Amino acid sequence: MKDLVLSPRLKLLASWVQPGAKVADVGTDHAYLPVWLLLHGCVGSAIASDLRKEPLERARKTGAAYGVEHVDFRLCDGLSEIRPNEADTVVISGMGGENISAILSKAPWTADGAHTLLLQPQTRAENLRLFLSEHGYRIVREALVWDRGILYPCMEAVAGQETLSLGQLYGGAKLLHDPLGERYIIAKMICLQKAVAGLNQAGGLENQKKADALREILTALLSMREEWRHANCL
C-alpha cells in the first residue's frame, strides 16, 4: 500500500507528537495527520473530530484508503465530545487563531497540566498567543514552516504562566532562533503598515487612534527584529 505523504505543516506537527501519545485531532478534515500517525505506529490512539459531516466522511475515506481502521471518528464541536482522559495531546490546525481560542475556552481541562497542545493557526496567531498567556498556558516551543506559499507558525503549549510582550504576541513567543523568524516579522510589519496607511487615508479621530495603536505594534516588531538579528549574529 502506498505511503501517505503529509504536507510540510502537518509533517512538522507530526514530528512534535510524542511516541505512544493519545492524540485528538480537532477539525481533522481529511484526517491525514491521525491516519499517518497510526499508519507509522507513532501513537497509542487517535481521535479525529470535525464539526461537519462532510469533512468527517472524507476523514473516514482517508482511513479506509490507507487501511487504517482504528481511528475514532467523532462528529462534534471542538472538544465537546472528547473526555480529558481520552487524549493527552490535542492538535488543532487549519483554522484561525480566534477559532482555536474559542475551542480551548470551552475545554478548560486542556490547561490541567496533563495535556499538550499542538496548535497551528492560519490567521490571527497573535490572538491565540494572547489567549494562551491569559488562560493558564505557556508556549514551550514555536516554529515556522512554509506550506503552499504561506508561512505558518506552529506552537506547542502546556499548562503554566507566561507574560508576553507586544512584540512577542505579534512576532512570535519562541521564534528568536527560527531561521524564518525575520521574514515572519517583516511580513507582519508590511501588513500593519498597509493598515496604517489605509486608516490615515480614511481620516477621522477614531481611525487615528487605531493607527496610533498599530504604530505601537510596529515599534515593538522593529525591536523584535533587532533581537532576532542579534540572536542570530547578524
mmCIF file of C-alpha atoms in Angstrom:
data_model
loop_
_atom_site.group_PDB
_atom_site.id
_atom_site.type_symbol
_atom_site.label_atom_id
_atom_site.label_comp_id
_atom_site.label_asym_id
_atom_site.label_seq_id
_atom_site.Cartn_x
_atom_site.Cartn_y
_atom_site.Cartn_z
ATOM 1 C CA MET A 1 0.000 0.000 0.000
ATOM 2 C CA LYS A 2 1.322 3.456 -0.860
ATOM 3 C CA ASP A 3 2.558 5.712 1.895
ATOM 4 C CA LEU A 4 0.651 8.805 2.974
ATOM 5 C CA VAL A 5 2.722 11.961 2.381
ATOM 6 C CA LEU A 6 1.997 14.829 4.742
ATOM 7 C CA SER A 7 2.132 18.491 3.810
ATOM 8 C CA PRO A 8 5.038 20.425 5.381
ATOM 9 C CA ARG A 9 2.910 21.949 8.121
ATOM 10 C CA LEU A 10 1.356 18.623 9.107
ATOM 11 C CA LYS A 11 4.743 16.933 8.918
ATOM 12 C CA LEU A 12 6.081 19.418 11.460
ATOM 13 C CA LEU A 13 3.154 18.796 13.797
ATOM 14 C CA ALA A 14 3.615 15.037 13.434
ATOM 15 C CA SER A 15 7.268 15.343 14.422
ATOM 16 C CA TRP A 16 6.227 17.006 17.689
ATOM 17 C CA VAL A 17 3.860 14.210 18.759
ATOM 18 C CA GLN A 18 5.434 12.070 21.482
ATOM 19 C CA PRO A 19 5.671 8.300 20.804
ATOM 20 C CA GLY A 20 2.698 6.437 22.245
ATOM 21 C CA ALA A 21 0.621 9.574 22.712
ATOM 22 C CA LYS A 22 -3.160 9.588 22.755
ATOM 23 C CA VAL A 23 -3.961 12.174 20.095
ATOM 24 C CA ALA A 24 -7.101 14.155 19.378
ATOM 25 C CA ASP A 25 -7.030 15.979 16.034
ATOM 26 C CA VAL A 26 -9.703 18.686 16.161
ATOM 27 C CA GLY A 27 -11.098 19.932 12.850
ATOM 28 C CA THR A 28 -9.463 16.943 11.200
ATOM 29 C CA ASP A 29 -10.983 17.398 7.704
ATOM 30 C CA HIS A 30 -9.263 14.603 5.711
ATOM 31 C CA ALA A 31 -7.686 13.079 8.861
ATOM 32 C CA TYR A 32 -4.285 12.973 7.203
ATOM 33 C CA LEU A 33 -2.430 13.564 10.468
ATOM 34 C CA PRO A 34 -4.099 10.912 12.684
ATOM 35 C CA VAL A 35 -4.062 8.370 9.849
ATOM 36 C CA TRP A 36 -0.338 8.993 9.236
ATOM 37 C CA LEU A 37 0.463 8.713 12.944
ATOM 38 C CA LEU A 38 -1.363 5.390 13.254
ATOM 39 C CA LEU A 39 -0.003 4.135 9.942
ATOM 40 C CA HIS A 40 3.547 4.633 11.237
ATOM 41 C CA GLY A 41 2.876 3.322 14.726
ATOM 42 C CA CYS A 42 3.659 6.674 16.338
ATOM 43 C CA VAL A 43 0.691 6.892 18.710
ATOM 44 C CA GLY A 44 -1.310 4.683 21.025
ATOM 45 C CA SER A 45 -4.665 6.006 19.851
ATOM 46 C CA ALA A 46 -6.128 8.747 17.667
ATOM 47 C CA ILE A 47 -9.419 10.620 17.677
ATOM 48 C CA ALA A 48 -10.368 12.569 14.545
ATOM 49 C CA SER A 49 -13.131 15.094 15.175
ATOM 50 C CA ASP A 50 -14.924 17.592 12.990
ATOM 51 C CA LEU A 51 -17.919 19.872 13.264
ATOM 52 C CA ARG A 52 -19.479 18.842 9.958
ATOM 53 C CA LYS A 53 -20.454 15.512 8.439
ATOM 54 C CA GLU A 54 -18.798 16.083 5.050
ATOM 55 C CA PRO A 55 -15.231 16.506 6.363
ATOM 56 C CA LEU A 56 -15.703 13.554 8.702
ATOM 57 C CA GLU A 57 -16.806 11.428 5.761
ATOM 58 C CA ARG A 58 -13.632 12.473 3.923
ATOM 59 C CA ALA A 59 -11.692 11.501 7.022
ATOM 60 C CA ARG A 60 -13.239 8.021 7.027
ATOM 61 C CA LYS A 61 -12.358 7.626 3.362
ATOM 62 C CA THR A 62 -8.731 8.513 4.099
ATOM 63 C CA GLY A 63 -8.589 5.879 6.820
ATOM 64 C CA ALA A 64 -10.095 3.277 4.506
ATOM 65 C CA ALA A 65 -7.783 4.203 1.623
ATOM 66 C CA TYR A 66 -4.687 3.561 3.732
ATOM 67 C CA GLY A 67 -6.032 0.560 5.621
ATOM 68 C CA VAL A 68 -6.192 2.339 8.965
ATOM 69 C CA GLU A 69 -9.426 1.275 10.604
ATOM 70 C CA HIS A 70 -8.843 2.127 14.251
ATOM 71 C CA VAL A 71 -9.271 5.901 14.071
ATOM 72 C CA ASP A 72 -12.013 7.062 16.447
ATOM 73 C CA PHE A 73 -14.123 9.445 14.351
ATOM 74 C CA ARG A 74 -16.205 11.995 16.261
ATOM 75 C CA LEU A 75 -18.802 14.426 14.952
ATOM 76 C CA CYS A 76 -18.631 17.277 17.448
ATOM 77 C CA ASP A 77 -17.961 20.951 18.012
ATOM 78 C CA GLY A 78 -14.321 21.292 19.007
ATOM 79 C CA LEU A 79 -13.564 19.149 22.057
ATOM 80 C CA SER A 80 -17.165 18.977 23.268
ATOM 81 C CA GLU A 81 -17.453 15.184 22.868
ATOM 82 C CA ILE A 82 -13.884 14.303 23.863
ATOM 83 C CA ARG A 83 -13.193 13.438 27.508
ATOM 84 C CA PRO A 84 -9.954 14.597 29.156
ATOM 85 C CA ASN A 85 -8.722 11.030 29.736
ATOM 86 C CA GLU A 86 -9.156 10.122 26.059
ATOM 87 C CA ALA A 87 -6.292 12.308 24.844
ATOM 88 C CA ASP A 88 -3.040 13.635 26.242
ATOM 89 C CA THR A 89 -2.139 15.517 23.050
ATOM 90 C CA VAL A 90 -4.594 17.882 21.364
ATOM 91 C CA VAL A 91 -3.855 19.055 17.825
ATOM 92 C CA ILE A 92 -5.787 21.987 16.361
ATOM 93 C CA SER A 93 -4.723 23.239 12.942
ATOM 94 C CA GLY A 94 -6.216 24.560 9.739
ATOM 95 C CA MET A 95 -8.250 27.365 11.316
ATOM 96 C CA GLY A 96 -7.790 30.897 12.613
ATOM 97 C CA GLY A 97 -6.312 31.781 15.973
ATOM 98 C CA GLU A 98 -9.632 33.158 17.226
ATOM 99 C CA ASN A 99 -11.407 29.872 16.427
ATOM 100 C CA ILE A 100 -8.692 27.852 18.165
ATOM 101 C CA SER A 101 -9.001 30.119 21.200
ATOM 102 C CA ALA A 102 -12.781 29.632 21.246
ATOM 103 C CA ILE A 103 -12.389 25.840 21.178
ATOM 104 C CA LEU A 104 -9.909 25.878 24.059
ATOM 105 C CA SER A 105 -12.053 28.278 26.093
ATOM 106 C CA LYS A 106 -14.815 25.646 26.103
ATOM 107 C CA ALA A 107 -12.387 22.930 27.227
ATOM 108 C CA PRO A 108 -10.539 24.339 30.286
ATOM 109 C CA TRP A 109 -9.344 20.823 31.122
ATOM 110 C CA THR A 110 -6.687 21.289 28.429
ATOM 111 C CA ALA A 111 -4.850 23.541 30.944
ATOM 112 C CA ASP A 112 -4.834 20.940 33.736
ATOM 113 C CA GLY A 113 -1.145 20.049 33.323
ATOM 114 C CA ALA A 114 -1.831 16.625 31.822
ATOM 115 C CA HIS A 115 -2.246 17.749 28.226
ATOM 116 C CA THR A 116 -0.006 19.050 25.462
ATOM 117 C CA LEU A 117 -1.448 21.341 22.797
ATOM 118 C CA LEU A 118 -0.048 21.418 19.270
ATOM 119 C CA LEU A 119 -1.547 24.447 17.560
ATOM 120 C CA GLN A 120 -1.159 25.814 14.059
ATOM 121 C CA PRO A 121 -3.215 28.973 13.430
ATOM 122 C CA GLN A 122 -3.718 30.005 9.809
ATOM 123 C CA THR A 123 -4.519 33.591 10.794
ATOM 124 C CA ARG A 124 -4.601 35.775 13.913
ATOM 125 C CA ALA A 125 -1.738 33.975 15.643
ATOM 126 C CA GLU A 126 -1.395 36.999 17.935
ATOM 127 C CA ASN A 127 -4.920 36.436 19.253
ATOM 128 C CA LEU A 128 -4.071 32.844 20.084
ATOM 129 C CA ARG A 129 -0.821 33.771 21.831
ATOM 130 C CA LEU A 130 -2.695 36.346 23.916
ATOM 131 C CA PHE A 131 -5.421 33.846 24.818
ATOM 132 C CA LEU A 132 -2.879 31.247 25.902
ATOM 133 C CA SER A 133 -0.976 33.720 28.088
ATOM 134 C CA GLU A 134 -4.191 34.884 29.766
ATOM 135 C CA HIS A 135 -5.759 31.464 30.395
ATOM 136 C CA GLY A 136 -3.146 29.361 32.136
ATOM 137 C CA TYR A 137 -0.983 28.131 29.277
ATOM 138 C CA ARG A 138 2.597 28.790 28.245
ATOM 139 C CA ILE A 139 4.203 28.285 24.860
ATOM 140 C CA VAL A 140 7.198 25.983 25.217
ATOM 141 C CA ARG A 141 8.070 25.698 21.548
ATOM 142 C CA GLU A 142 7.262 27.561 18.347
ATOM 143 C CA ALA A 143 8.435 27.095 14.772
ATOM 144 C CA LEU A 144 7.683 28.436 11.317
ATOM 145 C CA VAL A 145 7.068 26.356 8.217
ATOM 146 C CA TRP A 146 6.429 27.172 4.552
ATOM 147 C CA ASP A 147 3.464 25.376 3.044
ATOM 148 C CA ARG A 148 1.987 26.244 -0.367
ATOM 149 C CA GLY A 149 3.482 29.717 -0.295
ATOM 150 C CA ILE A 150 2.215 30.555 3.200
ATOM 151 C CA LEU A 151 4.343 30.929 6.330
ATOM 152 C CA TYR A 152 2.656 29.148 9.235
ATOM 153 C CA PRO A 153 3.546 29.417 12.925
ATOM 154 C CA CYS A 154 3.223 26.181 14.893
ATOM 155 C CA MET A 155 3.082 26.224 18.702
ATOM 156 C CA GLU A 156 3.425 23.685 21.480
ATOM 157 C CA ALA A 157 1.670 24.824 24.649
ATOM 158 C CA VAL A 158 1.226 23.315 28.108
ATOM 159 C CA ALA A 159 -0.238 24.457 31.409
ATOM 160 C CA GLY A 160 1.692 27.288 33.009
ATOM 161 C CA GLN A 161 2.104 31.019 33.446
ATOM 162 C CA GLU A 162 3.575 33.304 30.818
ATOM 163 C CA THR A 163 3.623 37.025 30.122
ATOM 164 C CA LEU A 164 4.297 38.022 26.537
ATOM 165 C CA SER A 165 5.434 41.413 25.289
ATOM 166 C CA LEU A 166 3.604 43.172 22.473
ATOM 167 C CA GLY A 167 6.434 42.180 20.134
ATOM 168 C CA GLN A 168 6.174 38.523 21.171
ATOM 169 C CA LEU A 169 2.418 38.496 20.651
ATOM 170 C CA TYR A 170 2.808 39.580 17.041
ATOM 171 C CA GLY A 171 6.333 38.399 16.202
ATOM 172 C CA GLY A 172 6.382 35.057 17.976
ATOM 173 C CA ALA A 173 6.879 33.884 21.544
ATOM 174 C CA LYS A 174 9.696 31.448 20.783
ATOM 175 C CA LEU A 175 10.972 32.388 17.322
ATOM 176 C CA LEU A 176 14.183 34.262 18.075
ATOM 177 C CA HIS A 177 16.318 31.426 16.709
ATOM 178 C CA ASP A 178 13.962 30.302 13.956
ATOM 179 C CA PRO A 179 15.630 30.768 10.531
ATOM 180 C CA LEU A 180 12.370 32.189 9.183
ATOM 181 C CA GLY A 181 11.797 34.498 12.147
ATOM 182 C CA GLU A 182 12.883 37.729 10.492
ATOM 183 C CA ARG A 183 10.791 37.009 7.409
ATOM 184 C CA TYR A 184 7.772 36.396 9.634
ATOM 185 C CA ILE A 185 8.290 39.686 11.474
ATOM 186 C CA ILE A 186 8.758 41.642 8.248
ATOM 187 C CA ALA A 187 5.572 40.157 6.783
ATOM 188 C CA LYS A 188 3.662 41.267 9.874
ATOM 189 C CA MET A 189 5.139 44.741 9.603
ATOM 190 C CA ILE A 190 4.156 45.096 5.958
ATOM 191 C CA CYS A 191 0.538 44.176 6.767
ATOM 192 C CA LEU A 192 0.438 46.654 9.629
ATOM 193 C CA GLN A 193 1.974 49.433 7.525
ATOM 194 C CA LYS A 194 -0.713 48.932 4.883
ATOM 195 C CA ALA A 195 -3.386 49.081 7.565
ATOM 196 C CA VAL A 196 -1.929 52.293 8.993
ATOM 197 C CA ALA A 197 -1.853 53.869 5.520
ATOM 198 C CA GLY A 198 -5.494 52.945 4.988
ATOM 199 C CA LEU A 199 -6.541 54.445 8.320
ATOM 200 C CA ASN A 200 -4.595 57.626 7.633
ATOM 201 C CA GLN A 201 -6.275 57.964 4.273
ATOM 202 C CA ALA A 202 -9.715 57.436 5.788
ATOM 203 C CA GLY A 203 -9.128 60.186 8.338
ATOM 204 C CA GLY A 204 -11.156 60.856 11.446
ATOM 205 C CA LEU A 205 -10.291 60.771 15.156
ATOM 206 C CA GLU A 206 -11.287 57.148 15.674
ATOM 207 C CA ASN A 207 -9.189 55.942 12.757
ATOM 208 C CA GLN A 208 -6.266 57.997 14.047
ATOM 209 C CA LYS A 209 -6.484 56.228 17.392
ATOM 210 C CA LYS A 210 -6.460 52.869 15.617
ATOM 211 C CA ALA A 211 -3.470 53.927 13.530
ATOM 212 C CA ASP A 212 -1.598 55.008 16.671
ATOM 213 C CA ALA A 213 -2.216 51.581 18.234
ATOM 214 C CA LEU A 214 -0.872 49.875 15.115
ATOM 215 C CA ARG A 215 2.206 52.104 15.137
ATOM 216 C CA GLU A 216 2.888 50.927 18.686
ATOM 217 C CA ILE A 217 2.855 47.341 17.451
ATOM 218 C CA LEU A 218 5.159 48.276 14.575
ATOM 219 C CA THR A 219 7.642 49.784 17.025
ATOM 220 C CA ALA A 220 7.553 46.581 19.090
ATOM 221 C CA LEU A 221 8.130 44.486 15.975
ATOM 222 C CA LEU A 222 11.107 46.623 14.995
ATOM 223 C CA SER A 223 12.629 45.811 18.372
ATOM 224 C CA MET A 224 11.792 42.125 17.860
ATOM 225 C CA ARG A 225 13.558 42.189 14.515
ATOM 226 C CA GLU A 226 16.670 43.620 16.116
ATOM 227 C CA GLU A 227 16.506 40.946 18.837
ATOM 228 C CA TRP A 228 16.276 38.247 16.163
ATOM 229 C CA ARG A 229 19.241 39.639 14.267
ATOM 230 C CA HIS A 230 21.316 39.852 17.452
ATOM 231 C CA ALA A 231 20.341 36.313 18.473
ATOM 232 C CA ASN A 232 21.419 35.040 15.066
ATOM 233 C CA CYS A 233 24.640 37.095 14.989
ATOM 234 C CA LEU A 234 23.581 39.270 12.058
#
